[in-house]
Amino acid sequence: MGLARGSVSFVRFKVDGSLPADGEDFLEERLKLYTFRDIDNHTDELSVGWVSLGRLWGLDLNYPPALTGDHLVASLRIDQRKVAPALINKFVQKEEAVILKQKQIPSLTRVERRKLKNKVRAHLLAKAVPVAAMYDICWNLAESSLLLCGGNAIIEGILEDFFKQCFDLILIRDSPLEIAAIGLSEEQASSLRTASPAVFA
């Protein structure tokens, strides 16, 4: 699901803050600086970065064009290593049994068990293959609004943090009320905010 094909669901954000005077150069520089970095050969748990719209690999600012008129269009790629909690528990219990037998003790302390769990988790994460996901974004520079296609609350949180880090701008999730107030006069918007729901029979 994305901007280029098929049906799409999206979340709308307001972009709080201003771009510098050399806006286009700044955006191109920041996109390049925060291009997606592969973690297949690393032990990092998470990697987030920009790629060209609908492409898993690389950022080409010209094809498809990332900057078109008043819009910036790109995909946010998120690669994440995950290990199921049940799998971690299985190997923790297995390792714990070996340690108890070797040391001839009845049980591990809470601290020892936590250390063992962290060690097992790190070992399993290093072996796990990162799962890739992409989420298209369309940033309307003129209106200071941004659409995130797909995603959920976790992805929205990742985007908000990454966007702040990348552009030093804050994303604020738009509510239906704020969207409904677009284009209204101040008086109309004020009336809308004080309106209460009504049931029509």
Coordinates of C-alpha atoms in Angstrom, one line a residue:
M1 CA 0.0 0.0 0.0
G2 CA 1.5 3.3 -1.0
L3 CA 1.2 6.5 -3.0
A4 CA 2.2 5.0 -6.4
R5 CA -0.4 2.2 -6.7
G6 CA -3.5 0.6 -5.1
S7 CA -5.7 2.1 -2.5
V8 CA -4.1 4.0 0.3
S9 CA -4.9 5.0 3.9
F10 CA -3.0 7.8 5.5
V11 CA -2.4 9.9 8.6
R12 CA -2.1 13.6 8.2
F13 CA 0.4 15.7 10.2
K14 CA 1.1 19.4 10.6
V15 CA 4.7 20.4 10.2
D16 CA 5.7 22.8 13.0
G17 CA 8.7 25.0 12.2
S18 CA 10.2 26.7 9.1
L19 CA 12.7 25.7 6.5
P20 CA 15.8 27.8 6.0
A21 CA 15.9 30.3 3.0
D22 CA 17.7 27.8 0.8
G23 CA 14.9 25.3 1.4
E24 CA 15.4 23.0 -1.6
D25 CA 19.2 22.7 -1.1
F26 CA 18.6 22.0 2.6
L27 CA 16.0 19.3 1.9
E28 CA 18.3 17.6 -0.6
E29 CA 21.2 17.7 1.7
R30 CA 19.2 16.3 4.7
L31 CA 17.7 13.5 2.5
K32 CA 21.1 12.4 1.4
L33 CA 22.5 12.6 4.9
Y34 CA 19.7 10.5 6.3
T35 CA 19.5 7.9 3.4
F36 CA 18.7 4.4 4.6
R37 CA 21.7 2.4 5.8
D38 CA 21.6 -1.4 5.5
I39 CA 22.1 -3.5 8.7
D40 CA 22.2 -7.0 7.1
N41 CA 25.9 -7.3 8.0
H42 CA 25.6 -5.5 11.4
T43 CA 24.1 -6.3 14.7
D44 CA 22.0 -3.2 15.0
E45 CA 18.4 -3.8 15.9
L46 CA 16.8 -1.0 14.0
S47 CA 17.7 1.1 10.9
V48 CA 15.5 4.0 9.6
G49 CA 16.2 6.1 6.5
W50 CA 14.9 7.7 3.3
V51 CA 14.7 5.8 0.0
S52 CA 13.2 6.8 -3.4
L53 CA 9.4 6.4 -3.6
G54 CA 8.5 2.7 -3.7
R55 CA 12.1 1.5 -3.9
L56 CA 13.8 -0.7 -1.3
W57 CA 17.3 0.3 -2.3
G58 CA 18.8 3.8 -2.5
L59 CA 17.8 7.4 -2.8
D60 CA 17.8 8.9 -6.3
L61 CA 16.5 12.5 -6.0
N62 CA 15.8 12.6 -9.7
Y63 CA 13.9 9.4 -10.4
P64 CA 11.3 9.5 -9.3
P65 CA 11.8 13.1 -8.4
A66 CA 11.8 13.6 -4.6
L67 CA 11.0 17.3 -4.9
T68 CA 8.2 18.2 -7.3
G69 CA 6.8 21.7 -7.1
D70 CA 5.7 22.3 -3.5
H71 CA 5.9 18.6 -2.6
L72 CA 8.5 16.3 -1.2
V73 CA 7.7 12.7 -1.9
A74 CA 9.8 9.8 -0.6
S75 CA 9.6 6.5 1.3
L76 CA 10.7 5.9 4.8
R77 CA 12.3 2.5 5.1
I78 CA 12.4 0.8 8.5
D79 CA 14.4 -2.4 8.9
Q80 CA 14.0 -4.1 12.3
R81 CA 15.3 -7.3 13.9
K82 CA 12.8 -9.1 16.1
V83 CA 13.0 -12.2 18.2
A84 CA 9.8 -13.7 19.6
P85 CA 9.6 -13.6 23.5
A86 CA 8.8 -17.3 23.5
L87 CA 12.0 -18.1 21.7
I88 CA 14.0 -16.0 24.1
N89 CA 12.4 -17.7 27.1
K90 CA 13.1 -21.1 25.6
F91 CA 16.9 -20.4 25.3
V92 CA 17.1 -18.7 28.6
Q93 CA 15.6 -21.8 30.3
K94 CA 18.0 -24.0 28.4
E95 CA 21.0 -21.9 29.4
E96 CA 19.8 -21.6 32.9
A97 CA 19.5 -25.4 33.3
V98 CA 23.1 -25.8 32.1
I99 CA 24.4 -23.2 34.6
L100 CA 22.5 -24.6 37.5
K101 CA 23.9 -28.1 36.8
Q102 CA 27.5 -26.8 36.4
K103 CA 27.4 -24.7 39.6
Q104 CA 25.3 -27.1 41.6
I105 CA 22.9 -24.3 42.8
P106 CA 19.1 -24.4 43.1
S107 CA 18.4 -21.1 41.2
L108 CA 19.9 -18.0 39.7
T109 CA 19.5 -14.6 41.4
R110 CA 17.2 -12.0 39.7
V111 CA 20.3 -10.0 38.5
E112 CA 21.9 -13.2 37.1
R113 CA 18.7 -14.1 35.3
R114 CA 18.4 -10.6 33.8
K115 CA 22.0 -10.7 32.6
L116 CA 21.4 -14.2 31.1
K117 CA 18.2 -13.0 29.3
N118 CA 20.0 -9.9 27.9
K119 CA 22.9 -12.1 26.7
V120 CA 20.5 -14.6 25.0
R121 CA 18.4 -11.9 23.4
A122 CA 21.6 -10.2 22.0
H123 CA 22.8 -13.5 20.6
L124 CA 19.4 -14.3 18.9
L125 CA 19.1 -10.8 17.6
A126 CA 22.5 -11.0 15.9
K127 CA 21.3 -14.1 14.1
A128 CA 17.9 -12.7 13.1
V129 CA 17.4 -11.3 9.6
P130 CA 16.1 -7.7 9.6
V131 CA 12.5 -7.4 8.2
A132 CA 12.1 -4.4 5.8
A133 CA 9.1 -2.2 5.6
M134 CA 8.4 1.0 3.7
Y135 CA 6.0 3.8 4.3
D136 CA 5.4 6.6 1.7
I137 CA 5.3 10.2 2.7
C138 CA 4.1 13.3 0.9
W139 CA 5.1 16.6 2.4
N140 CA 3.2 19.6 1.2
L141 CA 5.8 22.3 1.7
A142 CA 3.5 25.2 0.9
E143 CA 0.8 24.1 3.4
S144 CA 3.2 22.6 6.0
S145 CA 1.3 19.4 6.0
L146 CA 2.5 15.8 5.6
L147 CA 0.8 12.5 4.8
L148 CA 2.1 9.2 6.1
C149 CA 0.7 6.2 4.1
G150 CA -0.1 3.1 6.1
G151 CA 1.6 2.5 9.4
N152 CA 0.3 2.5 13.0
A153 CA 1.0 4.3 16.3
I154 CA 4.5 2.7 16.5
I155 CA 5.5 3.8 13.0
E156 CA 4.1 7.2 13.6
G157 CA 6.3 7.6 16.7
I158 CA 9.4 6.4 14.7
L159 CA 8.5 8.9 11.9
E160 CA 8.1 11.8 14.4
D161 CA 11.4 11.1 16.1
F162 CA 13.3 10.6 12.8
F163 CA 11.7 13.7 11.2
K164 CA 12.8 15.9 14.1
Q165 CA 16.3 14.4 13.9
C166 CA 16.5 14.8 10.1
F167 CA 14.9 18.2 9.5
D168 CA 14.7 19.7 13.0
L169 CA 11.0 20.1 12.5
I170 CA 8.1 18.8 14.6
L171 CA 5.3 16.7 13.3
I172 CA 1.9 17.2 15.0
R173 CA -0.8 14.6 14.2
D174 CA -3.9 16.4 12.7
S175 CA -7.2 15.6 14.3
P176 CA -10.5 15.5 12.2
L177 CA -11.6 18.7 13.9
E178 CA -8.4 20.5 12.8
I179 CA -8.8 19.2 9.2
A180 CA -12.5 20.3 9.2
A181 CA -11.4 23.8 10.2
I182 CA -9.1 24.2 7.1
G183 CA -10.3 27.1 5.0
L184 CA -12.8 28.5 7.6
S185 CA -12.7 32.0 8.9
E186 CA -11.6 32.4 12.6
E187 CA -15.3 32.9 13.6
Q188 CA -16.4 29.8 11.7
A189 CA -13.5 27.7 13.2
S190 CA -14.4 28.9 16.7
S191 CA -18.0 27.8 16.2
L192 CA -16.8 24.5 14.9
R193 CA -14.6 23.9 18.0
T194 CA -17.5 24.7 20.4
A195 CA -20.1 22.6 18.5
S196 CA -21.4 19.5 20.2
P197 CA -22.5 16.2 18.6
A198 CA -26.2 15.9 17.7
V199 CA -28.3 12.8 16.8
F200 CA -30.7 13.3 13.9
A201 CA -33.8 11.0 14.0

